[in-house]
JSON list of C-alpha atoms in Angstrom, two decimals:
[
{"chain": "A", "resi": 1, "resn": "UNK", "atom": "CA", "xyz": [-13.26, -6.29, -7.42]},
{"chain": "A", "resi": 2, "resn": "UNK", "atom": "CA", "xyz": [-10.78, -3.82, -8.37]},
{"chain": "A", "resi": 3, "resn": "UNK", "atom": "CA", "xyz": [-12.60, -0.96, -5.88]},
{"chain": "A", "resi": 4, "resn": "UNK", "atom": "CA", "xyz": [-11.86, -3.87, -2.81]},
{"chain": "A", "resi": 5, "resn": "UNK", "atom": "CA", "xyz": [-8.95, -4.34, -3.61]},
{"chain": "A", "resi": 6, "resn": "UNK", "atom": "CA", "xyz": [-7.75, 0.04, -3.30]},
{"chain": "A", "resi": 7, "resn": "UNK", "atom": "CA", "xyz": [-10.22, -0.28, -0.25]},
{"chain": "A", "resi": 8, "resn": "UNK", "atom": "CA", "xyz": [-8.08, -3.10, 1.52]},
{"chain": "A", "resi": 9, "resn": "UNK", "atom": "CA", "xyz": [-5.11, -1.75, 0.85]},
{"chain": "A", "resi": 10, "resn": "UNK", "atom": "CA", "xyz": [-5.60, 1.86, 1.95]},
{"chain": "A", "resi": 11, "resn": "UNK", "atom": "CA", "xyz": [-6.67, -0.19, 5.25]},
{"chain": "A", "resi": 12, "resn": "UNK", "atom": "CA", "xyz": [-3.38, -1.48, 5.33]},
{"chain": "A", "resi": 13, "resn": "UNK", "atom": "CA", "xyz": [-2.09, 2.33, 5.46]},
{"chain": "A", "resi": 14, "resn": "UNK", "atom": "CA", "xyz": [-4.70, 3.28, 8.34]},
{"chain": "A", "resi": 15, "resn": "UNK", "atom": "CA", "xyz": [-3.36, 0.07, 10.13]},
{"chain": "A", "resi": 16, "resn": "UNK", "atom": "CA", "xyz": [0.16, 1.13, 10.04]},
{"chain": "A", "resi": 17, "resn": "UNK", "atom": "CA", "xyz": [-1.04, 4.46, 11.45]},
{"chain": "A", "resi": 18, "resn": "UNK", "atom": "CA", "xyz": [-0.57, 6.89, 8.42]},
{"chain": "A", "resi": 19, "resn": "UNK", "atom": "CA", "xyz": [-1.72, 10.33, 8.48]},
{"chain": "A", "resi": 20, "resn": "UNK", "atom": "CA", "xyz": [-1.69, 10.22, 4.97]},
{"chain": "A", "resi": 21, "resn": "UNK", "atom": "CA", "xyz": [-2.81, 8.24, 1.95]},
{"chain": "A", "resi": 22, "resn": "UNK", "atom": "CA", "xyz": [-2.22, 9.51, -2.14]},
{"chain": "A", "resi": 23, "resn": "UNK", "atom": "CA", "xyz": [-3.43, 6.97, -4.49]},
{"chain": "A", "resi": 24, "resn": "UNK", "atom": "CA", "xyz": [-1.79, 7.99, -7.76]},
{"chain": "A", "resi": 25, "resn": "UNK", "atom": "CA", "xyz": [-2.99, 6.68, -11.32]},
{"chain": "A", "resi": 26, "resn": "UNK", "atom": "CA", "xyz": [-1.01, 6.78, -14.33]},
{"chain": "A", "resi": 27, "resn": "UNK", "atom": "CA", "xyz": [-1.75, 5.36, -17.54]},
{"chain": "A", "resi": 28, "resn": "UNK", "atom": "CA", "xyz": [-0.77, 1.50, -16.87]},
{"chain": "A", "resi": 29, "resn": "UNK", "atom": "CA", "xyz": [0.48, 2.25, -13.26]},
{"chain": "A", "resi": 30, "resn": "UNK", "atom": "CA", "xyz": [-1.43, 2.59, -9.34]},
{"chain": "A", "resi": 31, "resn": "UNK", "atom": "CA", "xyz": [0.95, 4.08, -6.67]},
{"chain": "A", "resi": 32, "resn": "UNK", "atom": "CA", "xyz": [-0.50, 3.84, -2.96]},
{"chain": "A", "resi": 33, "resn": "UNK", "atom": "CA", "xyz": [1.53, 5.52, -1.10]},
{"chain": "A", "resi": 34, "resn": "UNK", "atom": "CA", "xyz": [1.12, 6.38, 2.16]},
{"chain": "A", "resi": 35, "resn": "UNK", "atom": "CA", "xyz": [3.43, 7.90, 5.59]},
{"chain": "A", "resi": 36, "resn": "UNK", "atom": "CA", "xyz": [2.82, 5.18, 7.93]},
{"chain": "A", "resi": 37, "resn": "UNK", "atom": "CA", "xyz": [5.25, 2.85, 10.31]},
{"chain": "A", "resi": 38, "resn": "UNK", "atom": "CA", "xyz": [6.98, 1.24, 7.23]},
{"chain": "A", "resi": 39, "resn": "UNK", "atom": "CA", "xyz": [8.75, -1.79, 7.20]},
{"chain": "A", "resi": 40, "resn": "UNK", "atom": "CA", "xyz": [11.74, -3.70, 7.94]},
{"chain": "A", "resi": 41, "resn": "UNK", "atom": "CA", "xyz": [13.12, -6.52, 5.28]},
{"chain": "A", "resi": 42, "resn": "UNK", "atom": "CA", "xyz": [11.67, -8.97, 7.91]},
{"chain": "A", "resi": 43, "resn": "UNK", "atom": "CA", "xyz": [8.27, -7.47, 7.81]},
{"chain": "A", "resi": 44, "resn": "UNK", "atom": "CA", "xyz": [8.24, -7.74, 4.07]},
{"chain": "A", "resi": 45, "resn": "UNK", "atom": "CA", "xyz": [9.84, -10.85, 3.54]},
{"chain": "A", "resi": 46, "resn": "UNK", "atom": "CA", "xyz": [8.27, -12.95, 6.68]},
{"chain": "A", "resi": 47, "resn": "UNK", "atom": "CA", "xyz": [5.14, -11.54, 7.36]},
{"chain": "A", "resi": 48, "resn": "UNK", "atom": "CA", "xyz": [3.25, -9.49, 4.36]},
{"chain": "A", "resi": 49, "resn": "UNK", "atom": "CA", "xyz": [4.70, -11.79, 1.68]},
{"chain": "A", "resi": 50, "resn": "UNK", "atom": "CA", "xyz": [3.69, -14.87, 4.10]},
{"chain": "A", "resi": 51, "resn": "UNK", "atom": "CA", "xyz": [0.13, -16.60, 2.93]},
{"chain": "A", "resi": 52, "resn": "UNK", "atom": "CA", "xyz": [-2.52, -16.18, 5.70]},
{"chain": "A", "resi": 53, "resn": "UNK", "atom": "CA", "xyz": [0.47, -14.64, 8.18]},
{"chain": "A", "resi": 54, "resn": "UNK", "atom": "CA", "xyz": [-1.02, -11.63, 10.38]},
{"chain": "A", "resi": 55, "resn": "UNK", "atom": "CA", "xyz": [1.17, -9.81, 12.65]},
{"chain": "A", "resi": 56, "resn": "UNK", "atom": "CA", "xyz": [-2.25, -8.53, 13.91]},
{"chain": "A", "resi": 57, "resn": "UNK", "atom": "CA", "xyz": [-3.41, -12.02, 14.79]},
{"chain": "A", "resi": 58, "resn": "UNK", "atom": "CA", "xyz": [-0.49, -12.89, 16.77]},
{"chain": "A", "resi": 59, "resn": "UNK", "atom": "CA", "xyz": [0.21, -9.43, 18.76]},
{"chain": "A", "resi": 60, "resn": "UNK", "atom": "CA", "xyz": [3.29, -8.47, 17.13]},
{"chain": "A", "resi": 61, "resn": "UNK", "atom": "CA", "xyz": [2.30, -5.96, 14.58]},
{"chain": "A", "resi": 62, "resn": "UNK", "atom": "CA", "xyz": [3.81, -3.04, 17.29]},
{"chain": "A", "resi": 63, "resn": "UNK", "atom": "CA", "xyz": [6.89, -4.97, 18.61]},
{"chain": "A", "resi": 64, "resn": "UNK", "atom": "CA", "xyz": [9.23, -2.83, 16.77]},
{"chain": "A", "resi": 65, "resn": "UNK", "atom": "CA", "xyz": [7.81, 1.14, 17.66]},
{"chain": "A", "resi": 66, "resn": "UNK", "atom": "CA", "xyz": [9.65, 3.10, 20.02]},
{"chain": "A", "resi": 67, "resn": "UNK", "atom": "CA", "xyz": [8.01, 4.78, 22.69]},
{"chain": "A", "resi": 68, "resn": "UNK", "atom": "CA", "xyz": [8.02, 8.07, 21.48]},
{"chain": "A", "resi": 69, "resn": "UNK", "atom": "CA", "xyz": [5.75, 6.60, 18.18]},
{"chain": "A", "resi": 70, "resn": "UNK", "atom": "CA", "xyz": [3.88, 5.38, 20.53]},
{"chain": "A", "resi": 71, "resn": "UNK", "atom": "CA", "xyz": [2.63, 8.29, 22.32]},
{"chain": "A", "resi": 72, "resn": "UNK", "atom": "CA", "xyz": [1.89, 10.11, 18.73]},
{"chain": "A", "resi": 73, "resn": "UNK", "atom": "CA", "xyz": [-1.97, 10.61, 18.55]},
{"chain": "A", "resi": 74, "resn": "UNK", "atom": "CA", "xyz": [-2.48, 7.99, 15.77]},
{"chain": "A", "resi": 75, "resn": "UNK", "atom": "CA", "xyz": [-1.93, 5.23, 17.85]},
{"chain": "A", "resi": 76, "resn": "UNK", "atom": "CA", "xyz": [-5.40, 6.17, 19.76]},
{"chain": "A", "resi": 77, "resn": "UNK", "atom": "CA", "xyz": [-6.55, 4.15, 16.62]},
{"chain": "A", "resi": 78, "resn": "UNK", "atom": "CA", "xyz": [-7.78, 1.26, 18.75]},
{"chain": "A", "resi": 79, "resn": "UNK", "atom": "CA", "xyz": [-9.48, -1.37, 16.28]},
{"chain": "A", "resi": 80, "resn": "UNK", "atom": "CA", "xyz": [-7.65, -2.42, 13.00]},
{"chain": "A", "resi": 81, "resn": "UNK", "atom": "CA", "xyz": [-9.24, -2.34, 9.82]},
{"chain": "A", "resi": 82, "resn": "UNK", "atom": "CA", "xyz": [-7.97, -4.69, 7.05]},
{"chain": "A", "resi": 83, "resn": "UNK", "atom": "CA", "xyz": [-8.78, -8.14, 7.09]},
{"chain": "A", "resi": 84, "resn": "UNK", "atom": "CA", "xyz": [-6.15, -11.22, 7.87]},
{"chain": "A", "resi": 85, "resn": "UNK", "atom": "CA", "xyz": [-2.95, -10.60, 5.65]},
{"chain": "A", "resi": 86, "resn": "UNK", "atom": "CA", "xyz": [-4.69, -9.58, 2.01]},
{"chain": "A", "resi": 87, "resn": "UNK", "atom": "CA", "xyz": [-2.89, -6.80, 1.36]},
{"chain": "A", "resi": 88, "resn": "UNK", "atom": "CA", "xyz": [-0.64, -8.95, -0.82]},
{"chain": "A", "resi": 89, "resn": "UNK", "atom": "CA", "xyz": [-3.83, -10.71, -3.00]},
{"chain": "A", "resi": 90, "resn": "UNK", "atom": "CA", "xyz": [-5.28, -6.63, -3.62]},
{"chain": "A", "resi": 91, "resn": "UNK", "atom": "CA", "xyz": [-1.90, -5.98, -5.21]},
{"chain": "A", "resi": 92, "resn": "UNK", "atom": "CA", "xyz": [-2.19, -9.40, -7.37]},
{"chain": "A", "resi": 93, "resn": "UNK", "atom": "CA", "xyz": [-5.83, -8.61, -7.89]},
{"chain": "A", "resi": 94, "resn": "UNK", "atom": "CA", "xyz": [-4.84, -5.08, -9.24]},
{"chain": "A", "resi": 95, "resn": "UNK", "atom": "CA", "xyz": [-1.63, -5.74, -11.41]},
{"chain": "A", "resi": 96, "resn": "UNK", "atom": "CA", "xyz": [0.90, -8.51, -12.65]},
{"chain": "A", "resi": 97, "resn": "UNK", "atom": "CA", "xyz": [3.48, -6.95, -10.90]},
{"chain": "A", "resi": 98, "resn": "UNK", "atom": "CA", "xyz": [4.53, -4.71, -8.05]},
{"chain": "A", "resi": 99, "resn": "UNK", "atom": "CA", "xyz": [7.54, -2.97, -6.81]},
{"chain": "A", "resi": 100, "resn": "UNK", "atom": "CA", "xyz": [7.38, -2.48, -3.35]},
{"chain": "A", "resi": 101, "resn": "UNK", "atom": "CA", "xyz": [9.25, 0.27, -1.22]},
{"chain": "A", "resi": 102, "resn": "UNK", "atom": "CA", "xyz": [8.77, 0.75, 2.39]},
{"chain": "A", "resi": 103, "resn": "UNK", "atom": "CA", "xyz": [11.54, 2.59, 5.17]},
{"chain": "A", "resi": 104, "resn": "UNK", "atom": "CA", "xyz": [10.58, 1.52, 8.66]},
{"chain": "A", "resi": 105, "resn": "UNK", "atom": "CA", "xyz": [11.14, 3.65, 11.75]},
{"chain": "A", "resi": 106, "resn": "UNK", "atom": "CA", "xyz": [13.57, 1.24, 13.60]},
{"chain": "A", "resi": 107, "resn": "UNK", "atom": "CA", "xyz": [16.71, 2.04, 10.71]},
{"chain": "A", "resi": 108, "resn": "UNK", "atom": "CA", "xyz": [15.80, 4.50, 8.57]},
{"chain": "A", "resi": 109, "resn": "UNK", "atom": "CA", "xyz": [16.47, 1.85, 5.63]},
{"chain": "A", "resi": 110, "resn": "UNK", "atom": "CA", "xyz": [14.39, 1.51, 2.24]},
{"chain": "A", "resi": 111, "resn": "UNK", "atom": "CA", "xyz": [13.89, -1.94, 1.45]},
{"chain": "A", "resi": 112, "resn": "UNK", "atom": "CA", "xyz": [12.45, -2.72, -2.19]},
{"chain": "A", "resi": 113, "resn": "UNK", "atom": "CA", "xyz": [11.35, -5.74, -3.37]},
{"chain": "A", "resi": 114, "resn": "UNK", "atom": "CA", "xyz": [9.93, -6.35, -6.86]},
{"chain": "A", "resi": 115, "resn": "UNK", "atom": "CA", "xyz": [7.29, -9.13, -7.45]},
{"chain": "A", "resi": 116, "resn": "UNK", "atom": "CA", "xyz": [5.66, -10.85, -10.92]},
{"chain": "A", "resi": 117, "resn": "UNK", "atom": "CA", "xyz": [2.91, -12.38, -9.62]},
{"chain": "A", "resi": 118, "resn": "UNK", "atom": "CA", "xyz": [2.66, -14.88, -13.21]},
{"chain": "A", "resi": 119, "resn": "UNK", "atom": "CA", "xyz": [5.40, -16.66, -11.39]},
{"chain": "A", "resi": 120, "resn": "UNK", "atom": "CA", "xyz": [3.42, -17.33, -8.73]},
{"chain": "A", "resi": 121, "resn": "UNK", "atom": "CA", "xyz": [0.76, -19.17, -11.53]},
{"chain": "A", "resi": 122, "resn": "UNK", "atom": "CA", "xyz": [3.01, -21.13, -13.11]},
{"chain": "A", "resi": 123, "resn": "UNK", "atom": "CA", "xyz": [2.69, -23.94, -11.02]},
{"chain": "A", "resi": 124, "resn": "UNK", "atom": "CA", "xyz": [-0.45, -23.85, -8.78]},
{"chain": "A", "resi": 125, "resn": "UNK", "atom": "CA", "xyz": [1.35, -26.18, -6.84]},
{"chain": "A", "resi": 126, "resn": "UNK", "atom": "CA", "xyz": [4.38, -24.71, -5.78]},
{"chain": "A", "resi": 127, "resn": "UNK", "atom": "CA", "xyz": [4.94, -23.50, -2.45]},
{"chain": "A", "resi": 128, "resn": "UNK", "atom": "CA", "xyz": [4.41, -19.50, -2.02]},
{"chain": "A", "resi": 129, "resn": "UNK", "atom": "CA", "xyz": [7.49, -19.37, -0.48]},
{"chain": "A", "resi": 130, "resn": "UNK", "atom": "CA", "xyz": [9.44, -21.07, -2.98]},
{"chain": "A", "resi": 131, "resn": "UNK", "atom": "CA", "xyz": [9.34, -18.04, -5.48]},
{"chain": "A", "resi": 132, "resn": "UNK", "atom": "CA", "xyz": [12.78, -15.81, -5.84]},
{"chain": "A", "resi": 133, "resn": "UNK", "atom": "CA", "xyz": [11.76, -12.41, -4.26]},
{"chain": "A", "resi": 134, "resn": "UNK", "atom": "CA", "xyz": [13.98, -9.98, -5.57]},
{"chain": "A", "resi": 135, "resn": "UNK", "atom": "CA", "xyz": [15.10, -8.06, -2.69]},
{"chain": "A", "resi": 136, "resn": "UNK", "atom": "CA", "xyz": [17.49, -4.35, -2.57]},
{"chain": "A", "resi": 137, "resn": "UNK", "atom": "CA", "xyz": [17.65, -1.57, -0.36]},
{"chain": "A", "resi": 138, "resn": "UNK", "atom": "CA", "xyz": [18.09, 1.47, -2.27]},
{"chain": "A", "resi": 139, "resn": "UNK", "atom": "CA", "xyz": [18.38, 5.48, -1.16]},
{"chain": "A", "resi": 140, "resn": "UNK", "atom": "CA", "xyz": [15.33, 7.32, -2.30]},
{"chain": "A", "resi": 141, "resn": "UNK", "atom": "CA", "xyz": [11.99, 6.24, -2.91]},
{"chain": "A", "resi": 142, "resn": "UNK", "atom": "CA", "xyz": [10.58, 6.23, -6.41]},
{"chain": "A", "resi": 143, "resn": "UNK", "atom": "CA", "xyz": [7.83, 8.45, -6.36]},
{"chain": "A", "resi": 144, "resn": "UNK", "atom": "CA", "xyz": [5.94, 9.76, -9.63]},
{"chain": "A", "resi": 145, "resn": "UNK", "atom": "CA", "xyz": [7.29, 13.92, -10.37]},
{"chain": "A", "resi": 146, "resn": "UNK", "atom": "CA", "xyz": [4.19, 15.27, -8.89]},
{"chain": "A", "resi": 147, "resn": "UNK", "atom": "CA", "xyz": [4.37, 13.87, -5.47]},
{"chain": "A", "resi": 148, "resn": "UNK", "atom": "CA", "xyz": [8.20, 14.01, -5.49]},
{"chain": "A", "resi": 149, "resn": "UNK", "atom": "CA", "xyz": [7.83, 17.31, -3.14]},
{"chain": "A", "resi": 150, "resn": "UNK", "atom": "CA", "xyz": [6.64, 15.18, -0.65]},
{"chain": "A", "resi": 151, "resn": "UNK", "atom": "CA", "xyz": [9.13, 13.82, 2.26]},
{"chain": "A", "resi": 152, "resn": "UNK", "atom": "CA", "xyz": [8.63, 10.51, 3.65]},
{"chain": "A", "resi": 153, "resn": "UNK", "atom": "CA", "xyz": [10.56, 9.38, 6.75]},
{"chain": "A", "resi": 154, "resn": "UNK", "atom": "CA", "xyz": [8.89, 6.36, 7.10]},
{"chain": "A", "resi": 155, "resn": "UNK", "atom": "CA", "xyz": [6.19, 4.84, 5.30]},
{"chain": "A", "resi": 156, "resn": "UNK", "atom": "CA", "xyz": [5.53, 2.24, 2.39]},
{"chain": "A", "resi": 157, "resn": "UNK", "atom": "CA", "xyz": [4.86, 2.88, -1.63]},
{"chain": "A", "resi": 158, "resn": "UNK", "atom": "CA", "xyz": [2.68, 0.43, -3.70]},
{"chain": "A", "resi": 159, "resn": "UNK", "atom": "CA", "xyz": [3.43, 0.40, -7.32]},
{"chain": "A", "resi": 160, "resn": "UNK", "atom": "CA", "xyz": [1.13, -1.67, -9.34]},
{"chain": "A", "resi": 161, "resn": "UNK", "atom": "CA", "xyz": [1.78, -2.11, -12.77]},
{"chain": "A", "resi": 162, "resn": "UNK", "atom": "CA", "xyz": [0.38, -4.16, -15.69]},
{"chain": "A", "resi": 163, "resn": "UNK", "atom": "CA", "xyz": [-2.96, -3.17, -14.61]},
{"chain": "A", "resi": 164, "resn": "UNK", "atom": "CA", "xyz": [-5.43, -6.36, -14.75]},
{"chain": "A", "resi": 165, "resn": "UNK", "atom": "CA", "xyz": [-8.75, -4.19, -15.02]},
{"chain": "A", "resi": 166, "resn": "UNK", "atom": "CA", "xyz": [-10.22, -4.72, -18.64]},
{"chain": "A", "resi": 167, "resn": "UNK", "atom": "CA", "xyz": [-11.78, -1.42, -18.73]},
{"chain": "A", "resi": 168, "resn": "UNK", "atom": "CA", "xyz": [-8.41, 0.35, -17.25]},
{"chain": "A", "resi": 169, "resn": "UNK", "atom": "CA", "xyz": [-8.99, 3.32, -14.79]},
{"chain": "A", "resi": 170, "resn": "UNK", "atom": "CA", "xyz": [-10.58, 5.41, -16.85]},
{"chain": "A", "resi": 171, "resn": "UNK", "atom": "CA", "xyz": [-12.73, 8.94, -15.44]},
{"chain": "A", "resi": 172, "resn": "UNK", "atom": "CA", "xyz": [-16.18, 7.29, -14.90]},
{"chain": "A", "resi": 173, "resn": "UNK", "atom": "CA", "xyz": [-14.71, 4.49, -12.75]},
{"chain": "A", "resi": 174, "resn": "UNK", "atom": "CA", "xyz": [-11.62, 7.12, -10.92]},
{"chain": "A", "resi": 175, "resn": "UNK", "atom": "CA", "xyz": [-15.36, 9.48, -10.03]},
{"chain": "A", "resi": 176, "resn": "UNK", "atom": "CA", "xyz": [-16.85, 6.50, -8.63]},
{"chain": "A", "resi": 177, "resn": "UNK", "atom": "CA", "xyz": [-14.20, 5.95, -6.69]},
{"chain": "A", "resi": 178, "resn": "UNK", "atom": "CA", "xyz": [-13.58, 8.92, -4.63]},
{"chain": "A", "resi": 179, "resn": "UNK", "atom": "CA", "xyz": [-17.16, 9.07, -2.87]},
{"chain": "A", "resi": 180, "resn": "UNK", "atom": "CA", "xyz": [-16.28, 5.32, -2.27]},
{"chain": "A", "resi": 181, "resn": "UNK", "atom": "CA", "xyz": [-12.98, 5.89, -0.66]},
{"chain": "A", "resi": 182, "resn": "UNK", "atom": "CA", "xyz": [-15.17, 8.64, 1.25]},
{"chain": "A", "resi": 183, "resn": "UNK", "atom": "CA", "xyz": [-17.60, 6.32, 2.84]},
{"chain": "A", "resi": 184, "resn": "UNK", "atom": "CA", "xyz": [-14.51, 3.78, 3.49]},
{"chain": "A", "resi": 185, "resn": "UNK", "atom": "CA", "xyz": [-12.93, 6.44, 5.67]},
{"chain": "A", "resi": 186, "resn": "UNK", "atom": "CA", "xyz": [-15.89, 7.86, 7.48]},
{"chain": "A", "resi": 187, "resn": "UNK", "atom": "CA", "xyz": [-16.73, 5.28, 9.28]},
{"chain": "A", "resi": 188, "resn": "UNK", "atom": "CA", "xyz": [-12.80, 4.59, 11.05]},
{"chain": "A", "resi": 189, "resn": "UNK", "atom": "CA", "xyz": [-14.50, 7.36, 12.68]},
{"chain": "A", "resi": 190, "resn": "UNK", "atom": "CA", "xyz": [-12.87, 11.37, 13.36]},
{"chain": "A", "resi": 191, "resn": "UNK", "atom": "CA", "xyz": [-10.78, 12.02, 10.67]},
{"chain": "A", "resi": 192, "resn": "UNK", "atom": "CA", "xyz": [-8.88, 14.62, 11.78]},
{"chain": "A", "resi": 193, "resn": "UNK", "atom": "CA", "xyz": [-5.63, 12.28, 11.95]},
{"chain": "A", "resi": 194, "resn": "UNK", "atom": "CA", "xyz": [-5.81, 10.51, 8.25]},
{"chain": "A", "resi": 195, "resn": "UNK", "atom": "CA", "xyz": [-5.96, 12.07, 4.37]},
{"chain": "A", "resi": 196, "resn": "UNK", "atom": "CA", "xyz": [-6.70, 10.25, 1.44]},
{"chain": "A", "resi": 197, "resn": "UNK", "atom": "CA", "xyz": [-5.84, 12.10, -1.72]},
{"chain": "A", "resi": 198, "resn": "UNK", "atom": "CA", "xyz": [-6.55, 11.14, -4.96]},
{"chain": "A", "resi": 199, "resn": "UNK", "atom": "CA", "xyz": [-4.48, 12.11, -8.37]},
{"chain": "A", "resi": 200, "resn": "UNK", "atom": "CA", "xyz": [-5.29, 11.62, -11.70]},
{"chain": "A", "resi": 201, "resn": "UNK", "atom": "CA", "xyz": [-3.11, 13.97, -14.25]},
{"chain": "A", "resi": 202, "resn": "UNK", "atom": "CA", "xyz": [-4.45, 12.49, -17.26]},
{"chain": "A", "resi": 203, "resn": "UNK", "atom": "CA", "xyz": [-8.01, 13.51, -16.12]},
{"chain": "A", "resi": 204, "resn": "UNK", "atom": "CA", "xyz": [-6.87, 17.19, -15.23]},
{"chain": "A", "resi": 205, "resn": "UNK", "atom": "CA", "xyz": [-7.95, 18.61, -18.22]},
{"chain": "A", "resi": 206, "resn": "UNK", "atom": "CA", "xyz": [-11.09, 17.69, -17.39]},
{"chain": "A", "resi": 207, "resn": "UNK", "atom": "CA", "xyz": [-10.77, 19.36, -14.54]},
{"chain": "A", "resi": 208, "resn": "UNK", "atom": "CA", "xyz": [-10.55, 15.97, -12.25]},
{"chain": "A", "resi": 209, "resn": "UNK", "atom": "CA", "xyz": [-8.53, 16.40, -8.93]}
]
């Protein structure tokens, strides 16, 4: 379900060692956005785009930190917590379509890539990897106005769009939510070294934050 599907993916953030999480709802748009490892054009186009590829599964999901990353007190994190390479199918699950932006630590580049997943149904049969992929690097990420005070030297943003949900976001399900994403986090154990924040300015004069 749609709950899942924000669970898995802020596990994606936790597993590429972010100290920080904001999931960010607008009216037909979710932004996950977090300050993690980030990733190269390779990481995007060969291994989280790949069906049932996991860089955790075959030791590699590190190969590209420095040793100075290394020695930063996130990577105590010893167990990883999303399951086998379904961050992809959360963002399909949420939305029709997703922009993608992520700058990795090894160059300091943003890659983008911008997916319709319809294209993907189309024919059942086609090959996942068959799909165009449209693929840029571009200078600054895209971030919605109120988070644009934030700086992000690495990391990745999630921005899901033609939301799938019949019953949208609205505040009833964003207030179940939050003691959900609570309970998700608690158990990764201390969380002194990760910070999920959720925004909702639509709900704020109802005096949601």
């Amino acid at each position: 379900d749609d709950f899942v599907a924000i669970f898995e993916l802020v596990k994606n953030s936790f597993d590429a060692y972010a100290s920080r999480i904001d999931i960010f709802f607008e009216n037909d748009a979710i932004y996950i956005i977090d300050n993690g490892k980030g990733m190269s054009k390779e990481d995007i186009l060969n291994k989280w785009l790949f069906v049932a590829y996991s860089a955790k599964a075959d030791d590699t999901e590190d190969d590209d930190l420095d040793l100075g990353y290394r020695k930063d007190i996130r990577l105590n994190r010893r167990a990883f917590a999303g399951n086998k390479g379904v961050g992809r199918f959360s963002c399909d699950s949420l939305g029709e379509r997703l922009t993608l932006q992520s700058r990795c630590l090894a160059n300091g580049k943003i890659s983008q890539i911008e997916v319709d997943w319809s294209k993907f149904e189309e024919n059942k049969k086609a090959e996942f990897g068959s799909v165009d992929i449209d693929y840029v690097e571009v200078e600054e990420f895209d971030l919605p106005k109120k988070l644009a005070i934030f700086s992000i030297n690495s990391g990745t943003i999630l921005k899901i769009t033609k939301l799938r949900s019949e019953n949208g976001w609205d505040r009833s399900k964003l207030i179940k939510l939050r003691p959900a994403l609570a309970k998700l986090v608690d158990p990764f154990g201390s969380r002194s070294d990760l910070d999920v924040h959720l925004h909702a300015p639509a709900e704020e004069t109802a005096d949601f934050d």
